Short mmCIF file of C-alpha atoms in Angstrom, two decimals:
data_model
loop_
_atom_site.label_atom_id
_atom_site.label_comp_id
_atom_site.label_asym_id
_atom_site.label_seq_id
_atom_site.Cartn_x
_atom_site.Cartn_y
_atom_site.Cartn_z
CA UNK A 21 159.93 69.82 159.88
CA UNK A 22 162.67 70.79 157.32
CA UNK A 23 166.35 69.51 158.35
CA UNK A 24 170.34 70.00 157.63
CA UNK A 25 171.56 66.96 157.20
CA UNK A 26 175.19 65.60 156.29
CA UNK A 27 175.02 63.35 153.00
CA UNK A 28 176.56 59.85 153.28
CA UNK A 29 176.68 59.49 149.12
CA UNK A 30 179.35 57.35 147.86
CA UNK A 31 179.22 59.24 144.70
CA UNK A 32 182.73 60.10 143.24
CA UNK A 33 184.31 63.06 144.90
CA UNK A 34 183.97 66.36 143.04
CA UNK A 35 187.88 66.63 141.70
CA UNK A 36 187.91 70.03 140.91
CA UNK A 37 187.01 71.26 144.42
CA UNK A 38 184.23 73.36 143.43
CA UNK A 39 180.63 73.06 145.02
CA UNK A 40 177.74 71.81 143.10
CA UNK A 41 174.04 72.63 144.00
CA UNK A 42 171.63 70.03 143.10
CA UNK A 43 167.85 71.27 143.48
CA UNK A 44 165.15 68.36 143.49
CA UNK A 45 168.21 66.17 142.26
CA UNK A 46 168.72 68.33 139.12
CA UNK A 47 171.78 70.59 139.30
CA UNK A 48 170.92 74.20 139.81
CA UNK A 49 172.82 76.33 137.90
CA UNK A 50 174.36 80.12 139.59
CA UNK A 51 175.86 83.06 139.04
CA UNK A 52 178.63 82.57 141.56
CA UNK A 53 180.69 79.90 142.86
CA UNK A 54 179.56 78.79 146.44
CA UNK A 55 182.25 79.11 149.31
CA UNK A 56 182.87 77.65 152.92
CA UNK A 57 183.64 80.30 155.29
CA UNK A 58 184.71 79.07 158.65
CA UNK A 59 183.37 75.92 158.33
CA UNK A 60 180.10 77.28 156.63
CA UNK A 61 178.35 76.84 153.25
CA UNK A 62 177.95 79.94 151.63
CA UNK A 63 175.19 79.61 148.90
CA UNK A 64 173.97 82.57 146.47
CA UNK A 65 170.84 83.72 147.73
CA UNK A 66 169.01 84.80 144.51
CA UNK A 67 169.46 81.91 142.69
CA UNK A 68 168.37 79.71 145.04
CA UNK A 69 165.27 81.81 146.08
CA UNK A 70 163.86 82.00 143.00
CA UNK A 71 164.10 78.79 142.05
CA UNK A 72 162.37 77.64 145.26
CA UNK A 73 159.65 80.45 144.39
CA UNK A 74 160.40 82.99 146.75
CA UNK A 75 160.48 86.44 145.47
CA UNK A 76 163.71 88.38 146.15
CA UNK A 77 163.70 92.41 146.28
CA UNK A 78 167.59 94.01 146.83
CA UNK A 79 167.28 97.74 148.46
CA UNK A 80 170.65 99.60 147.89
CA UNK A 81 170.23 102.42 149.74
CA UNK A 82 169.45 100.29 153.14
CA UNK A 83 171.80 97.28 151.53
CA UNK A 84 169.14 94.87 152.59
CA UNK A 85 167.65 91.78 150.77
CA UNK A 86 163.97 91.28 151.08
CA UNK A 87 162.72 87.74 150.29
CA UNK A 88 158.93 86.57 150.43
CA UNK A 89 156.57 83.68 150.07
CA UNK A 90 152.83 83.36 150.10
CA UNK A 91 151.15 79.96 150.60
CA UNK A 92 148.22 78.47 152.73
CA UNK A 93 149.70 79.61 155.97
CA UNK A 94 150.13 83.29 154.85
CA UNK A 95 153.22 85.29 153.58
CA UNK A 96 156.52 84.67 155.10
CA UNK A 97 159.14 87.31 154.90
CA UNK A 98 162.57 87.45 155.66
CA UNK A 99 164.91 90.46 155.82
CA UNK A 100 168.86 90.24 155.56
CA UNK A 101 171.18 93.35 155.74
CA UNK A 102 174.36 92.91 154.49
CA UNK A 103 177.43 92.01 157.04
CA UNK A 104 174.95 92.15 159.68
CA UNK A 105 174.00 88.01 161.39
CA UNK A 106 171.08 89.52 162.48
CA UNK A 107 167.73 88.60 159.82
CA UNK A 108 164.52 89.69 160.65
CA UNK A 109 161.75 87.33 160.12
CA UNK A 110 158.27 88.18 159.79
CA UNK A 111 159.01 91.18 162.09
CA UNK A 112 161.34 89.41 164.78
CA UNK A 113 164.96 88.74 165.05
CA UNK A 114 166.84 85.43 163.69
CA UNK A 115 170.44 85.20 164.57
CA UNK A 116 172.43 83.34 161.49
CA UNK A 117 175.32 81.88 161.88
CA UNK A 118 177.90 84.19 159.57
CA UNK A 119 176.85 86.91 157.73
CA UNK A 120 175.59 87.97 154.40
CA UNK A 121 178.57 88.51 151.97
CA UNK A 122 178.73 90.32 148.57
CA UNK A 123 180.71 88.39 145.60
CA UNK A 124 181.04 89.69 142.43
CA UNK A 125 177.64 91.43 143.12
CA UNK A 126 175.46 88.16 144.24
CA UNK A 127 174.52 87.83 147.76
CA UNK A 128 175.83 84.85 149.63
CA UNK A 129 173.93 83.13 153.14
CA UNK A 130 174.73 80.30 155.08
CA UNK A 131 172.75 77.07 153.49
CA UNK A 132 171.23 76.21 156.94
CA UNK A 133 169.06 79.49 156.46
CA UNK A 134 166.99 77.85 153.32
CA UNK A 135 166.33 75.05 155.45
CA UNK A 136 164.75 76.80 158.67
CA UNK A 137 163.06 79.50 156.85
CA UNK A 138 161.90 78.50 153.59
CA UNK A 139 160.97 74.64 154.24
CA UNK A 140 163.33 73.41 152.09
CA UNK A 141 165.32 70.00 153.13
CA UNK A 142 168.84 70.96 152.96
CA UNK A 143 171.97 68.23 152.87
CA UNK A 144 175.52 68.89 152.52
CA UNK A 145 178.00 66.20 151.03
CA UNK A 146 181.91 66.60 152.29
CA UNK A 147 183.09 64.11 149.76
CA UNK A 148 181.27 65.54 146.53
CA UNK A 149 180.82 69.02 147.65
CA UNK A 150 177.78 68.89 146.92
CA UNK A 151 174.32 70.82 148.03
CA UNK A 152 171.15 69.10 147.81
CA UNK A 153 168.06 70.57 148.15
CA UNK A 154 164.17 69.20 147.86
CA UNK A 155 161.98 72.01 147.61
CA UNK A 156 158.73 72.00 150.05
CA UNK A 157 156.02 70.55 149.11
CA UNK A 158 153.75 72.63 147.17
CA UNK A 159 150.17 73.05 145.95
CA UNK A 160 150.45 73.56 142.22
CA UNK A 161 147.52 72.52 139.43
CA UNK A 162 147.20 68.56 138.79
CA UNK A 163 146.13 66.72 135.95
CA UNK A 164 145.46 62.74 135.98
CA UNK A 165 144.98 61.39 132.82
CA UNK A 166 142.48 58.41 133.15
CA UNK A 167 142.14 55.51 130.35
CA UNK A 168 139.95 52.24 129.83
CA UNK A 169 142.41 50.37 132.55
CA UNK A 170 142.47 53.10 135.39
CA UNK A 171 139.46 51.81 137.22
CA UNK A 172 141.45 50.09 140.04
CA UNK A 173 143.16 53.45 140.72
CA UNK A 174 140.33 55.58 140.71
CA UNK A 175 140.43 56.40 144.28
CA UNK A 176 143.12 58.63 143.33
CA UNK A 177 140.62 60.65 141.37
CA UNK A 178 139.69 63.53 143.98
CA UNK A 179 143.39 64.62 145.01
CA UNK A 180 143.67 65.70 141.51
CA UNK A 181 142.34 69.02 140.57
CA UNK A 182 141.54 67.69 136.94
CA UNK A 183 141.00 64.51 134.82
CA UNK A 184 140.97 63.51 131.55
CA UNK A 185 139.30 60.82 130.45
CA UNK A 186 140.47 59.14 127.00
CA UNK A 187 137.49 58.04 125.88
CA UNK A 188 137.63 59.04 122.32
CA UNK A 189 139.53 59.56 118.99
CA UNK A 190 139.68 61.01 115.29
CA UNK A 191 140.29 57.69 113.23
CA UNK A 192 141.52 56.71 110.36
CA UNK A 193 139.12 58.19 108.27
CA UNK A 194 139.60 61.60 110.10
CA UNK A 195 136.51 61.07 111.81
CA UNK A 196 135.59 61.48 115.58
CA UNK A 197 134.34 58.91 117.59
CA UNK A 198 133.51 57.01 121.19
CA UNK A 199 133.78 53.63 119.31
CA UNK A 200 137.39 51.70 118.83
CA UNK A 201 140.16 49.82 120.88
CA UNK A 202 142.10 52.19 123.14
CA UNK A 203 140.45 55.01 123.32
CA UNK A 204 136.66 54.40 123.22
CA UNK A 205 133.78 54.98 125.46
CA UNK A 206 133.42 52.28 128.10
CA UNK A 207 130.77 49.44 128.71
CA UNK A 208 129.14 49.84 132.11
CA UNK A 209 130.29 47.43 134.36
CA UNK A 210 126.92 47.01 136.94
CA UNK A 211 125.92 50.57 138.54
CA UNK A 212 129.25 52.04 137.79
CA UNK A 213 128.58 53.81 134.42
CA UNK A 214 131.08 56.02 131.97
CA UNK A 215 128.52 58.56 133.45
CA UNK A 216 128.22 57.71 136.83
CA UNK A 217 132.23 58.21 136.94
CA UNK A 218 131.92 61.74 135.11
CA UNK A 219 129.16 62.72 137.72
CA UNK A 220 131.46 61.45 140.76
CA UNK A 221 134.96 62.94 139.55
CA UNK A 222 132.54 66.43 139.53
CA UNK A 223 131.09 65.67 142.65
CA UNK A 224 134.11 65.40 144.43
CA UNK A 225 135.97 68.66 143.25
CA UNK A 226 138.01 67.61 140.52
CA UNK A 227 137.09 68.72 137.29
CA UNK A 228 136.15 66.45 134.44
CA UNK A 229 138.08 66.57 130.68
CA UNK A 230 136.67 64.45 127.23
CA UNK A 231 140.30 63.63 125.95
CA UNK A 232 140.61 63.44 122.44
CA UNK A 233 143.65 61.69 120.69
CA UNK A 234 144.70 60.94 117.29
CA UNK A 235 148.06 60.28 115.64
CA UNK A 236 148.88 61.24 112.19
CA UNK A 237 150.46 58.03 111.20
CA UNK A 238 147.98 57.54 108.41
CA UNK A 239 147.83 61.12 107.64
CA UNK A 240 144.58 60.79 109.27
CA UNK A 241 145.03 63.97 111.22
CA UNK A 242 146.45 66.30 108.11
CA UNK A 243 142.93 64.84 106.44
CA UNK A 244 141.23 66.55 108.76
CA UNK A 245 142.78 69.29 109.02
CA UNK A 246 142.50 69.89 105.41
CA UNK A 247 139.19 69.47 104.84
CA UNK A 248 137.00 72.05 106.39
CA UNK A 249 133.87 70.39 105.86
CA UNK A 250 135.25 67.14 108.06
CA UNK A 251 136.90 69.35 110.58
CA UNK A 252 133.80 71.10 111.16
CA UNK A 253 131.30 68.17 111.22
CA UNK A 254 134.60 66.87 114.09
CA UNK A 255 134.49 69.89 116.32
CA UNK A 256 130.85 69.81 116.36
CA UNK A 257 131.09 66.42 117.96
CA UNK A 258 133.75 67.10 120.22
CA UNK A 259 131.87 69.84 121.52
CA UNK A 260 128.88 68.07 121.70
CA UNK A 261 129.95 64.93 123.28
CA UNK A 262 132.03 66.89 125.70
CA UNK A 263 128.94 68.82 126.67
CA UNK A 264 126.33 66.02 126.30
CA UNK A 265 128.35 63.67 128.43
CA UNK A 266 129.07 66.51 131.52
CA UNK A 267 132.39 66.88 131.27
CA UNK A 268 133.40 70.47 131.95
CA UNK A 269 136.92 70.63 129.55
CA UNK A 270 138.54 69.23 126.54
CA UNK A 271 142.32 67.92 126.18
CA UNK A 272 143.15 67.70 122.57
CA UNK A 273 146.30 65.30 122.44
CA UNK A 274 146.84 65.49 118.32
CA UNK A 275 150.13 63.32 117.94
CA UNK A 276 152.58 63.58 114.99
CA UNK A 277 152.13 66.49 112.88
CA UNK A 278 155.28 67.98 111.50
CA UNK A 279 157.00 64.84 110.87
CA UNK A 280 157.90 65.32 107.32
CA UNK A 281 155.48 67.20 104.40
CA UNK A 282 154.76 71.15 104.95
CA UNK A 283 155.41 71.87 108.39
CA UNK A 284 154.81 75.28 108.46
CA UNK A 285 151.20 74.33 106.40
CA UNK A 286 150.54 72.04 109.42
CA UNK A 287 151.26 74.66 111.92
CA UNK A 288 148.67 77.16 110.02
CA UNK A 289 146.29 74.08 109.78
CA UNK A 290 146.38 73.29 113.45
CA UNK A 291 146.08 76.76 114.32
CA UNK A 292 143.22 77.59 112.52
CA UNK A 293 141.50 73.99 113.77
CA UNK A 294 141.86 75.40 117.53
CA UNK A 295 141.00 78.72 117.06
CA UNK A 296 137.56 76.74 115.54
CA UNK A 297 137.35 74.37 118.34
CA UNK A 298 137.97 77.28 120.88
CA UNK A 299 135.56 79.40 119.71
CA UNK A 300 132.94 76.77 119.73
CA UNK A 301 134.34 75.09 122.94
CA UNK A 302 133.81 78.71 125.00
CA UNK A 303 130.25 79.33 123.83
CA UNK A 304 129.04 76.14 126.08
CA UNK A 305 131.23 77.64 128.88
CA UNK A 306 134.04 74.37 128.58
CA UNK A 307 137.69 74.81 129.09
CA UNK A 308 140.44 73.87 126.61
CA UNK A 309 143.69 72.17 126.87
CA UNK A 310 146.47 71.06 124.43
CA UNK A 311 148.34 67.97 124.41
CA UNK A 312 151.87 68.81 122.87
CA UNK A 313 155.09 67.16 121.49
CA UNK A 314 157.86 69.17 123.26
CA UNK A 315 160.34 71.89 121.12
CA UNK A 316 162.98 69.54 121.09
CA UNK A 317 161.50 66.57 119.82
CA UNK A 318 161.15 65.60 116.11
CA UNK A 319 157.77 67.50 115.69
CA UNK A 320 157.48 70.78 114.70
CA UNK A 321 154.39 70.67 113.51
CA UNK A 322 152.90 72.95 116.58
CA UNK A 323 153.09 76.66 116.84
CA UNK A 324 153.06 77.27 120.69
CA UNK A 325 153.21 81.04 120.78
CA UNK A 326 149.82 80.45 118.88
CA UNK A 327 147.94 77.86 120.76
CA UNK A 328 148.73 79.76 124.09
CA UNK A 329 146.54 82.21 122.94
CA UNK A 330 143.71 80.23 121.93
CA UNK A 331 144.01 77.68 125.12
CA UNK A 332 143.76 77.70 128.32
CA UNK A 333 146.83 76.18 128.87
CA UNK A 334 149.58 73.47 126.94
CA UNK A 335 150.99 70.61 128.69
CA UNK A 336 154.20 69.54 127.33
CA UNK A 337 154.79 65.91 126.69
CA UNK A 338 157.91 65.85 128.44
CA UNK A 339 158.30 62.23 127.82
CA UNK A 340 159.51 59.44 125.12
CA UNK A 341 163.01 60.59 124.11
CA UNK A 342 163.83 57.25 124.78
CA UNK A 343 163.19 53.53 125.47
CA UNK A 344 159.80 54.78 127.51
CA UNK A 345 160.82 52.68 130.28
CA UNK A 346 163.36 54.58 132.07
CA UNK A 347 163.33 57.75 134.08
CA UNK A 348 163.16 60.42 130.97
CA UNK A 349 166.65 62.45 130.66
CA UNK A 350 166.15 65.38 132.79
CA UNK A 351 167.91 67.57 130.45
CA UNK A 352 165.87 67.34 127.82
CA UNK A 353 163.03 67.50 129.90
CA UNK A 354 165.07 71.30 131.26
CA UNK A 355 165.62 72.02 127.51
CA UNK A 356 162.09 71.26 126.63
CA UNK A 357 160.36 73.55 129.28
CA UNK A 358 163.16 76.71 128.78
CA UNK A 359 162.23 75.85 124.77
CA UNK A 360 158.52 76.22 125.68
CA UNK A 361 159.05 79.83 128.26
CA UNK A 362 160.46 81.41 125.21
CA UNK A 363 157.41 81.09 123.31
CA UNK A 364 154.49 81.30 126.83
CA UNK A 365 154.23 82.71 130.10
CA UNK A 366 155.16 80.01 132.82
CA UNK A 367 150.96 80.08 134.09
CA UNK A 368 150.38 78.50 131.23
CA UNK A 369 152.30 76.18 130.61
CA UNK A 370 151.81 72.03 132.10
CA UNK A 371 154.65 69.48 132.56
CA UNK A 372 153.33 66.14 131.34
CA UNK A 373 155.01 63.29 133.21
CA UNK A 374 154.81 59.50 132.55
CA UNK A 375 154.84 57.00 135.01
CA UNK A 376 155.88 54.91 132.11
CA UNK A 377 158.99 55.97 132.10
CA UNK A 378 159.13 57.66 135.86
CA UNK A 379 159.28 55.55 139.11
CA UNK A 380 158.96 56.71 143.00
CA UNK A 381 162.85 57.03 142.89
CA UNK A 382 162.49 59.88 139.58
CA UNK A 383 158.95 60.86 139.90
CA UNK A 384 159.83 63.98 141.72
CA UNK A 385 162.77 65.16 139.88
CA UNK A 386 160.55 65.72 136.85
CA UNK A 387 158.13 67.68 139.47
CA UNK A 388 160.67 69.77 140.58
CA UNK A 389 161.36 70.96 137.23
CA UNK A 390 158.01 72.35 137.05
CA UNK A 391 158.16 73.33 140.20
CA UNK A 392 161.19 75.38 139.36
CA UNK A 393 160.29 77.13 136.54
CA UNK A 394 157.19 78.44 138.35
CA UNK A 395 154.86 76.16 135.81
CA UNK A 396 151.13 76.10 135.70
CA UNK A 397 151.29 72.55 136.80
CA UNK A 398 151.62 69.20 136.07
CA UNK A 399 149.95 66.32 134.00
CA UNK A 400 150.07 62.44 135.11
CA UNK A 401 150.42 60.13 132.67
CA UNK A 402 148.64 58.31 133.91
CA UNK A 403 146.33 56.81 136.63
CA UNK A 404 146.29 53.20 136.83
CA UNK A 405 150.23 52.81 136.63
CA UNK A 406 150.68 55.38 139.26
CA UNK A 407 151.74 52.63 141.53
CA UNK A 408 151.48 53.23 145.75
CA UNK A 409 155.21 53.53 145.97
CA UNK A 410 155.58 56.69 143.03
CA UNK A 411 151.90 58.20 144.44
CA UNK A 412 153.38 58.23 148.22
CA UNK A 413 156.53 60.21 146.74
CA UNK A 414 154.47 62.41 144.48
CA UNK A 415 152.21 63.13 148.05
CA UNK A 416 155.64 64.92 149.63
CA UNK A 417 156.27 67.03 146.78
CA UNK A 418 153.00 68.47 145.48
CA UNK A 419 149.58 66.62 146.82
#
């Protein structure tokens, strides 16, 4: 059950008086300045709404605010009328403590209202002035990325709804291949086959990926993407592996283009080496996702607009902008997915997230961005370094 709690944060008070609205421990930003009335938080009720995914419809003539929310227990409605305390709520009446107030054309509501209708856990801080809010938990698209050392984890396997196995890469030579060091298809270790693991993950509901991954560090990537002859005779055995093997996807996680050289040539030459792989991809019925450097890192080499269009979705790598061992910045992780809506819809669009870099204090900040924005989903990097601490956070917020 959600609850209004009072903070006990030691953090600094907030010197210039004004209240501050952290969502998912990310400050939310608003239109207009909360107030206390009477001894109660006023909080804009748009801006709030939205960002916990409720959908907010204002009727002038009736001066009533309509706010809704489907999920697994129905659609939950709540109607306010402005300067009335009386909100109706899914067709009976729900006394509130003050009433709605206009400012500067942006409804206000008492905070305590988010936390008994919408499931949100709401906490106010005397000392900071400061609102904190973790949104419900909420069943959006997963993606566990699996590599040669995620075995003892792989009981984790079935509470995602997808996973990518990284069992193979374009080498040196531009070539594809199971064969290698990291990424490479794995010895059987008694009854427990590559195979046998492919089979289960299906079995059990979640749906299995063939990762792909290459780095251009040796150029090896523009090589192929140059030369049509070796991109072709690659995408044939991507597709074929992928298809061979049982998987039912493909993540392509092509590192590094746009580094230096042509960037706009590399753009146009991954483009046209998805739209190849697409086309072949669909005929044997497999899906398609794209591994990608986020807008503000120092890769341009990727056209998003582009790839939207020819994939089913992107996930954005919204990770390394620093040491890779602390919690990423979250905002450049922000900048990076508001970089990536100008360019595709929000249902497309996948946070990656690193446990790398993330830990059970930060995992969920980094899924409440996603969550936030509305996103597609999100993509764990990666199972195996989950940890039980980070996975029994991540279970409150989205599994």
């Amino acid at each position: 059950m959600a609850a209004l709690s009072t903070s006990t944060s030691e953090a600094a008070p907030n010197q210039s008086g004004k209240v501050s609205i952290m969502l998912d421990e990310y400050q939310l930003p608003f239109p207009v300045q909360p107030t206390v009335k009477d001894g109660t938080t006023m909080v804009p009720f748009r801006a709030i709404s939205e960002a916990l995914g409720v959908k907010v419809v204002w009727n002038q003539a009736k001066q009533e605010i309509t706010a809704s929310k489907s999920g697994a227990a129905g659609t939950k409605q709540v109607v306010l009328t402005m300067g009335s305390k009386n909100a109706v709520v899914d067709g009976r009446i729900v006394k509130l403590i003050a009433s709605p107030q206009t400012v500067n054309g942006n409804t206000l509501i008492p905070l305590s209202f988010f936390s008994t209708q919408f499931g949100a856990v709401v906490a106010w801080d005397q000392v900071t002035k400061t609102v904190s809010i973790t949104s419900p938990k909420e069943d959006i698209y997963t993606m566990g990325f699996y590599a040669l050392s995620s075995f003892d984890e792989r009981s984790m396997i079935p509470s995602f709804d997808s996973v990518a196995f990284g069992w193979s890469r374009i080498d040196k030579e531009g070539q594809f291949t199971t064969e290698g060091k990291e990424y490479r298809w794995p010895q059987a270790a008694g009854t427990v086959t590559p195979e046998s693991i492919i089979q289960e993950t299906n079995e059990q509901g979640t749906t299995p990926y063939l990762m792909v991954y290459s780095v251009d560090g040796g150029l090896e990537l523009t090589k192929n993407l140059e030369d049509k002859e070796l991109q072709n005779k690659t995408i044939t055995s991507i597709v074929d592996t992928a298809s061979q093997k049982g998987f039912k996807g493909i993540v392509l996680d092509l590192e590094g283009l746009g580094w230096s050289g042509d960037k706009a040539k590399a753009r146009s030459d991954y483009n046209a080496f998805i739209k190849n792989l697409s086309l072949k991809a669909d005929q044997v019925g497999l899906k398609l996702s794209i591994v990608l450097h986020p807008l503000n890192s120092a890769y341009s080499g990727y056209d998003y607009k582009t790839l939207a269009s020819l994939a089913d979705d992107l996930i954005i790598m919204g990770y390394a902008y620093e040491d890779e061992k602390s919690p990423e910045p979250l905002a450049k992780v922000d900048e990076a997915i508001l970089l990536a809506l100008k360019e595709v819809g929000k249902d497309k669009l996948i946070l990656g997230i690193s446990l790398a870099s993330e830990n059970e204090q930060s995992v969920n900040a980094k899924i409440g961005l996603a969550k936030r924005y509305g996103l597609k989903g999100i993509a764990i990097w990666r199972i195996g370094i989950i940890g039980q601490a980070a996975w029994n956070e991540m279970n409150t917020s989205v599994f």
